[in-house]
PDB file of C-alpha atoms in Angstrom:
ATOM      1  CA  LEU A   1      65.935  43.969  61.250  1.00 56.00           C
ATOM      2  CA  ILE A   2      68.499  45.362  58.844  1.00 62.00           C
ATOM      3  CA  PHE A   3      66.873  43.565  55.916  1.00 64.00           C
ATOM      4  CA  GLU A   4      63.404  44.849  56.823  1.00 64.00           C
ATOM      5  CA  SER A   5      64.700  48.396  57.223  1.00 64.00           C
ATOM      6  CA  SER A   6      66.454  48.260  53.879  1.00 66.00           C
ATOM      7  CA  LEU A   7      63.229  47.119  52.201  1.00 65.00           C
ATOM      8  CA  SER A   8      61.103  49.892  53.665  1.00 67.00           C
ATOM      9  CA  ILE A   9      63.458  52.868  53.347  1.00 71.00           C
ATOM     10  CA  ASP A  10      63.034  55.397  50.527  1.00 73.00           C
ATOM     11  CA  VAL A  11      66.231  54.735  48.546  1.00 76.00           C
ATOM     12  CA  ARG A  12      66.060  57.970  46.533  1.00 83.00           C
ATOM     13  CA  ARG A  13      65.889  60.070  49.691  1.00 84.00           C
ATOM     14  CA  LEU A  14      68.616  57.924  51.256  1.00 81.00           C
ATOM     15  CA  LEU A  15      70.913  58.605  48.304  1.00 85.00           C
ATOM     16  CA  GLU A  16      70.216  62.350  48.543  1.00 88.00           C
ATOM     17  CA  ASP A  17      71.666  62.313  52.069  1.00 89.00           C
ATOM     18  CA  VAL A  18      74.273  59.578  51.659  1.00 89.00           C
ATOM     19  CA  GLY A  19      77.137  61.908  52.692  1.00 92.00           C
ATOM     20  CA  PRO A  20      75.818  62.843  56.145  1.00 92.00           C
ATOM     21  CA  ILE A  21      74.512  59.302  56.655  1.00 90.00           C
ATOM     22  CA  LEU A  22      77.905  57.716  55.958  1.00 90.00           C
ATOM     23  CA  PHE A  23      79.644  60.340  58.082  1.00 93.00           C
ATOM     24  CA  LEU A  24      77.394  59.527  61.037  1.00 90.00           C
ATOM     25  CA  ALA A  25      77.559  55.773  60.446  1.00 88.00           C
ATOM     26  CA  ILE A  26      81.315  55.488  60.006  1.00 89.00           C
ATOM     27  CA  ILE A  27      82.959  58.415  61.770  1.00 92.00           C
ATOM     28  CA  GLY A  28      80.270  58.532  64.464  1.00 91.00           C
ATOM     29  CA  LEU A  29      80.644  54.839  65.250  1.00 91.00           C
ATOM     30  CA  LEU A  30      84.439  55.073  65.287  1.00 92.00           C
ATOM     31  CA  ILE A  31      84.314  58.032  67.677  1.00 95.00           C
ATOM     32  CA  SER A  32      81.800  56.233  69.881  1.00 94.00           C
ATOM     33  CA  THR A  33      83.890  53.047  69.842  1.00 94.00           C
ATOM     34  CA  PHE A  34      87.024  54.919  70.894  1.00 95.00           C
ATOM     35  CA  VAL A  35      85.253  57.026  73.540  1.00 96.00           C
ATOM     36  CA  VAL A  36      83.535  54.004  75.109  1.00 96.00           C
ATOM     37  CA  GLY A  37      86.605  51.794  74.737  1.00 95.00           C
ATOM     38  CA  GLY A  38      88.914  54.479  76.113  1.00 95.00           C
ATOM     39  CA  ALA A  39      86.642  55.140  79.089  1.00 96.00           C
ATOM     40  CA  VAL A  40      86.328  51.437  79.899  1.00 96.00           C
ATOM     41  CA  HIS A  41      90.114  51.037  79.555  1.00 96.00           C
ATOM     42  CA  TRP A  42      90.723  54.018  81.837  1.00 96.00           C
ATOM     43  CA  ILE A  43      88.252  52.743  84.455  1.00 96.00           C
ATOM     44  CA  SER A  44      89.046  49.027  84.318  1.00 95.00           C
ATOM     45  CA  GLY A  45      92.655  48.855  83.215  1.00 92.00           C
ATOM     46  CA  GLU A  46      91.790  46.042  80.775  1.00 92.00           C
ATOM     47  CA  ALA A  47      93.711  45.790  77.519  1.00 91.00           C
ATOM     48  CA  LEU A  48      92.737  48.644  75.203  1.00 92.00           C
ATOM     49  CA  VAL A  49      91.854  46.363  72.279  1.00 91.00           C
ATOM     50  CA  VAL A  50      89.412  44.405  74.488  1.00 93.00           C
ATOM     51  CA  CYS A  51      87.806  47.644  75.648  1.00 95.00           C
ATOM     52  CA  LEU A  52      87.553  48.866  72.054  1.00 94.00           C
ATOM     53  CA  LEU A  53      85.796  45.609  71.165  1.00 94.00           C
ATOM     54  CA  LEU A  54      83.230  46.339  73.857  1.00 94.00           C
ATOM     55  CA  GLY A  55      82.920  49.876  72.485  1.00 95.00           C
ATOM     56  CA  ALA A  56      82.221  48.518  68.988  1.00 92.00           C
ATOM     57  CA  ILE A  57      79.566  46.164  70.354  1.00 91.00           C
ATOM     58  CA  VAL A  58      77.616  48.828  72.255  1.00 91.00           C
ATOM     59  CA  SER A  59      78.033  51.663  69.737  1.00 88.00           C
ATOM     60  CA  ALA A  60      75.615  50.394  67.086  1.00 83.00           C
ATOM     61  CA  THR A  61      72.275  52.181  67.260  1.00 76.00           C
ATOM     62  CA  ASP A  62      68.716  50.880  66.886  1.00 76.00           C
ATOM     63  CA  PRO A  63      66.355  53.652  65.799  1.00 76.00           C
ATOM     64  CA  VAL A  64      63.041  51.761  65.920  1.00 72.00           C
ATOM     65  CA  ALA A  65      61.663  53.663  68.926  1.00 75.00           C
ATOM     66  CA  VAL A  66      63.106  56.980  67.760  1.00 79.00           C
ATOM     67  CA  VAL A  67      61.592  56.687  64.268  1.00 76.00           C
ATOM     68  CA  ALA A  68      58.213  55.736  65.768  1.00 77.00           C
ATOM     69  CA  ILE A  69      58.333  58.875  67.934  1.00 84.00           C
ATOM     70  CA  PHE A  70      59.343  60.947  64.885  1.00 81.00           C
ATOM     71  CA  LYS A  71      56.277  59.694  63.000  1.00 79.00           C
ATOM     72  CA  GLU A  72      54.030  60.357  65.992  1.00 84.00           C
ATOM     73  CA  LEU A  73      55.338  63.908  66.368  1.00 86.00           C
ATOM     74  CA  GLY A  74      55.276  64.630  62.640  1.00 84.00           C
ATOM     75  CA  ALA A  75      59.025  65.221  62.437  1.00 82.00           C
ATOM     76  CA  PRO A  76      60.478  65.960  58.997  1.00 85.00           C
ATOM     77  CA  LYS A  77      60.852  62.862  56.799  1.00 83.00           C
ATOM     78  CA  ARG A  78      64.506  63.766  56.172  1.00 84.00           C
ATOM     79  CA  LEU A  79      65.277  63.360  59.870  1.00 86.00           C
ATOM     80  CA  ALA A  80      63.805  59.845  59.867  1.00 82.00           C
ATOM     81  CA  ILE A  81      65.778  58.988  56.702  1.00 83.00           C
ATOM     82  CA  LEU A  82      69.010  60.222  58.311  1.00 87.00           C
ATOM     83  CA  VAL A  83      68.417  58.163  61.450  1.00 85.00           C
ATOM     84  CA  GLU A  84      67.296  55.010  59.615  1.00 84.00           C
ATOM     85  CA  GLY A  85      70.044  55.278  57.000  1.00 84.00           C
ATOM     86  CA  GLU A  86      72.677  55.840  59.655  1.00 86.00           C
ATOM     87  CA  SER A  87      71.443  52.759  61.476  1.00 82.00           C
ATOM     88  CA  LEU A  88      71.663  50.591  58.339  1.00 80.00           C
ATOM     89  CA  PHE A  89      75.273  51.526  57.644  1.00 81.00           C
ATOM     90  CA  ASN A  90      76.152  51.802  61.330  1.00 84.00           C
ATOM     91  CA  ASP A  91      75.419  48.106  61.829  1.00 77.00           C
ATOM     92  CA  ALA A  92      77.781  47.172  59.019  1.00 76.00           C
ATOM     93  CA  THR A  93      80.458  49.465  60.465  1.00 82.00           C
ATOM     94  CA  ALA A  94      80.073  47.907  63.920  1.00 85.00           C
ATOM     95  CA  ILE A  95      80.334  44.395  62.479  1.00 80.00           C
ATOM     96  CA  VAL A  96      83.501  45.293  60.583  1.00 80.00           C
ATOM     97  CA  MET A  97      85.017  46.925  63.683  1.00 86.00           C
ATOM     98  CA  PHE A  98      84.081  43.889  65.762  1.00 87.00           C
ATOM     99  CA  ASN A  99      85.702  41.492  63.278  1.00 80.00           C
ATOM    100  CA  ILE A 100      88.915  43.530  63.040  1.00 83.00           C
ATOM    101  CA  LEU A 101      89.243  43.920  66.819  1.00 87.00           C
ATOM    102  CA  ALA A 102      88.332  40.272  67.508  1.00 88.00           C
ATOM    103  CA  ALA A 103      90.988  39.153  64.994  1.00 83.00           C
ATOM    104  CA  MET A 104      93.528  41.357  66.773  1.00 84.00           C
ATOM    105  CA  ILE A 105      92.585  39.882  70.163  1.00 87.00           C
ATOM    106  CA  ILE A 106      92.946  36.262  69.088  1.00 87.00           C
ATOM    107  CA  GLY A 107      96.185  37.075  67.313  1.00 79.00           C
ATOM    108  CA  ALA A 108      94.884  36.313  63.830  1.00 67.00           C
ATOM    109  CA  ALA A 109      95.790  39.774  62.601  1.00 62.00           C
ATOM    110  CA  ALA A 110      98.088  42.618  63.465  1.00 63.00           C
ATOM    111  CA  VAL A 111      96.307  45.547  61.882  1.00 65.00           C
ATOM    112  CA  ASP A 112      97.842  48.965  61.342  1.00 68.00           C
ATOM    113  CA  ILE A 113      95.787  52.036  60.455  1.00 69.00           C
ATOM    114  CA  GLY A 114      96.165  51.553  56.692  1.00 75.00           C
ATOM    115  CA  GLY A 115      95.462  47.832  56.890  1.00 74.00           C
ATOM    116  CA  GLY A 116      92.444  48.444  59.095  1.00 72.00           C
ATOM    117  CA  ALA A 117      91.080  51.086  56.719  1.00 77.00           C
ATOM    118  CA  PHE A 118      91.561  48.758  53.745  1.00 80.00           C
ATOM    119  CA  ALA A 119      89.914  45.835  55.560  1.00 76.00           C
ATOM    120  CA  PHE A 120      87.036  48.091  56.541  1.00 76.00           C
ATOM    121  CA  ALA A 121      86.543  49.407  52.992  1.00 81.00           C
ATOM    122  CA  LYS A 122      86.743  45.904  51.513  1.00 82.00           C
ATOM    123  CA  VAL A 123      84.227  44.389  53.914  1.00 80.00           C
ATOM    124  CA  PHE A 124      81.880  47.387  53.904  1.00 78.00           C
ATOM    125  CA  ILE A 125      81.811  48.074  50.162  1.00 84.00           C
ATOM    126  CA  GLY A 126      81.980  44.377  49.289  1.00 85.00           C
ATOM    127  CA  GLY A 127      78.907  43.696  51.417  1.00 81.00           C
ATOM    128  CA  ILE A 128      77.004  46.457  49.651  1.00 82.00           C
ATOM    129  CA  ILE A 129      78.010  45.061  46.252  1.00 88.00           C
ATOM    130  CA  VAL A 130      76.919  41.522  47.177  1.00 86.00           C
ATOM    131  CA  GLY A 131      73.587  42.857  48.440  1.00 83.00           C
ATOM    132  CA  TYR A 132      73.078  44.867  45.261  1.00 86.00           C
ATOM    133  CA  VAL A 133      73.931  41.945  42.959  1.00 90.00           C
ATOM    134  CA  MET A 134      71.657  39.570  44.881  1.00 86.00           C
ATOM    135  CA  ALA A 135      68.849  42.137  44.801  1.00 83.00           C
ATOM    136  CA  ARG A 136      69.201  42.554  41.014  1.00 89.00           C
ATOM    137  CA  ILE A 137      69.082  38.773  40.546  1.00 88.00           C
ATOM    138  CA  PHE A 138      65.977  38.468  42.661  1.00 84.00           C
ATOM    139  CA  CYS A 139      64.344  41.470  40.925  1.00 83.00           C
ATOM    140  CA  ALA A 140      64.769  39.615  37.640  1.00 86.00           C
ATOM    141  CA  ILE A 141      63.128  36.549  39.189  1.00 83.00           C
ATOM    142  CA  PHE A 142      60.301  38.619  40.711  1.00 80.00           C
ATOM    143  CA  ALA A 143      59.582  40.163  37.305  1.00 80.00           C
ATOM    144  CA  ARG A 144      58.768  36.699  35.967  1.00 80.00           C
ATOM    145  CA  LEU A 145      56.372  35.825  38.778  1.00 76.00           C
ATOM    146  CA  HIS A 146      52.651  36.295  38.402  1.00 72.00           C
ATOM    147  CA  ASN A 147      51.645  37.780  41.767  1.00 74.00           C
ATOM    148  CA  SER A 148      52.265  34.614  43.742  1.00 76.00           C
ATOM    149  CA  ALA A 149      52.439  35.935  47.305  1.00 79.00           C
ATOM    150  CA  MET A 150      53.805  32.709  48.796  1.00 82.00           C
ATOM    151  CA  VAL A 151      56.632  32.522  46.250  1.00 80.00           C
ATOM    152  CA  GLU A 152      57.454  36.215  46.710  1.00 80.00           C
ATOM    153  CA  ILE A 153      57.646  35.827  50.499  1.00 82.00           C
ATOM    154  CA  THR A 154      59.797  32.711  50.177  1.00 85.00           C
ATOM    155  CA  LEU A 155      62.156  34.424  47.744  1.00 82.00           C
ATOM    156  CA  THR A 156      62.380  37.499  49.966  1.00 82.00           C
ATOM    157  CA  VAL A 157      63.464  35.417  52.958  1.00 84.00           C
ATOM    158  CA  THR A 158      65.794  33.412  50.714  1.00 85.00           C
ATOM    159  CA  LEU A 159      67.380  36.626  49.410  1.00 83.00           C
ATOM    160  CA  ALA A 160      68.128  37.823  52.918  1.00 82.00           C
ATOM    161  CA  TYR A 161      69.588  34.485  53.963  1.00 86.00           C
ATOM    162  CA  PHE A 162      71.605  33.741  50.813  1.00 87.00           C
ATOM    163  CA  SER A 163      73.080  37.221  50.554  1.00 85.00           C
ATOM    164  CA  PHE A 164      74.182  36.957  54.194  1.00 84.00           C
ATOM    165  CA  VAL A 165      75.695  33.475  53.761  1.00 88.00           C
ATOM    166  CA  ILE A 166      77.476  34.344  50.519  1.00 87.00           C
ATOM    167  CA  ALA A 167      78.876  37.633  51.833  1.00 84.00           C
ATOM    168  CA  GLU A 168      79.721  36.563  55.370  1.00 82.00           C
ATOM    169  CA  HIS A 169      80.864  32.956  55.035  1.00 85.00           C
ATOM    170  CA  TYR A 170      82.183  32.612  51.506  1.00 85.00           C
ATOM    171  CA  LEU A 171      83.491  36.067  50.638  1.00 84.00           C
ATOM    172  CA  HIS A 172      84.245  37.227  54.214  1.00 77.00           C
ATOM    173  CA  LEU A 173      82.415  40.516  53.720  1.00 76.00           C
ATOM    174  CA  SER A 174      79.706  42.238  55.724  1.00 72.00           C
ATOM    175  CA  GLY A 175      76.578  40.101  55.366  1.00 67.00           C
TER     176      GLY A 175
END
């Protein structure tokens, strides 16, 4: 879903609103994670880090229905870009939060605020860089193709899979 959304979004309009999008995707998800996690901790008495993990899991948004309604109602295109862009980066933020909190739970990492912020920035920005580099490589390959639909489809699926595997499993970034 993330790959399909990233293919169909208007990148120029996304970049025009990158500030509010990143604010919503990062700060919004962190607030949501802490509100949900804090509420679950208060109600259940479970360990806070476990409750925060649950908060990170449920805080990622999926705007498919909302964007469809926006199109049906004729809502401004900027609103759809904000929602779709937030969702793209929100997923990466949720994955990073999940990985940090899961590592804390299993005892693989004791993360302080600075360490958590650095880990987040590394995984988040690193994932974007891997995606960009892979996209540039595949753009160069696509430029040499002669309108072969089957090859283009195969390479598109391969791009999504390889960029995920390289980022997630080999570089330990957001895939």
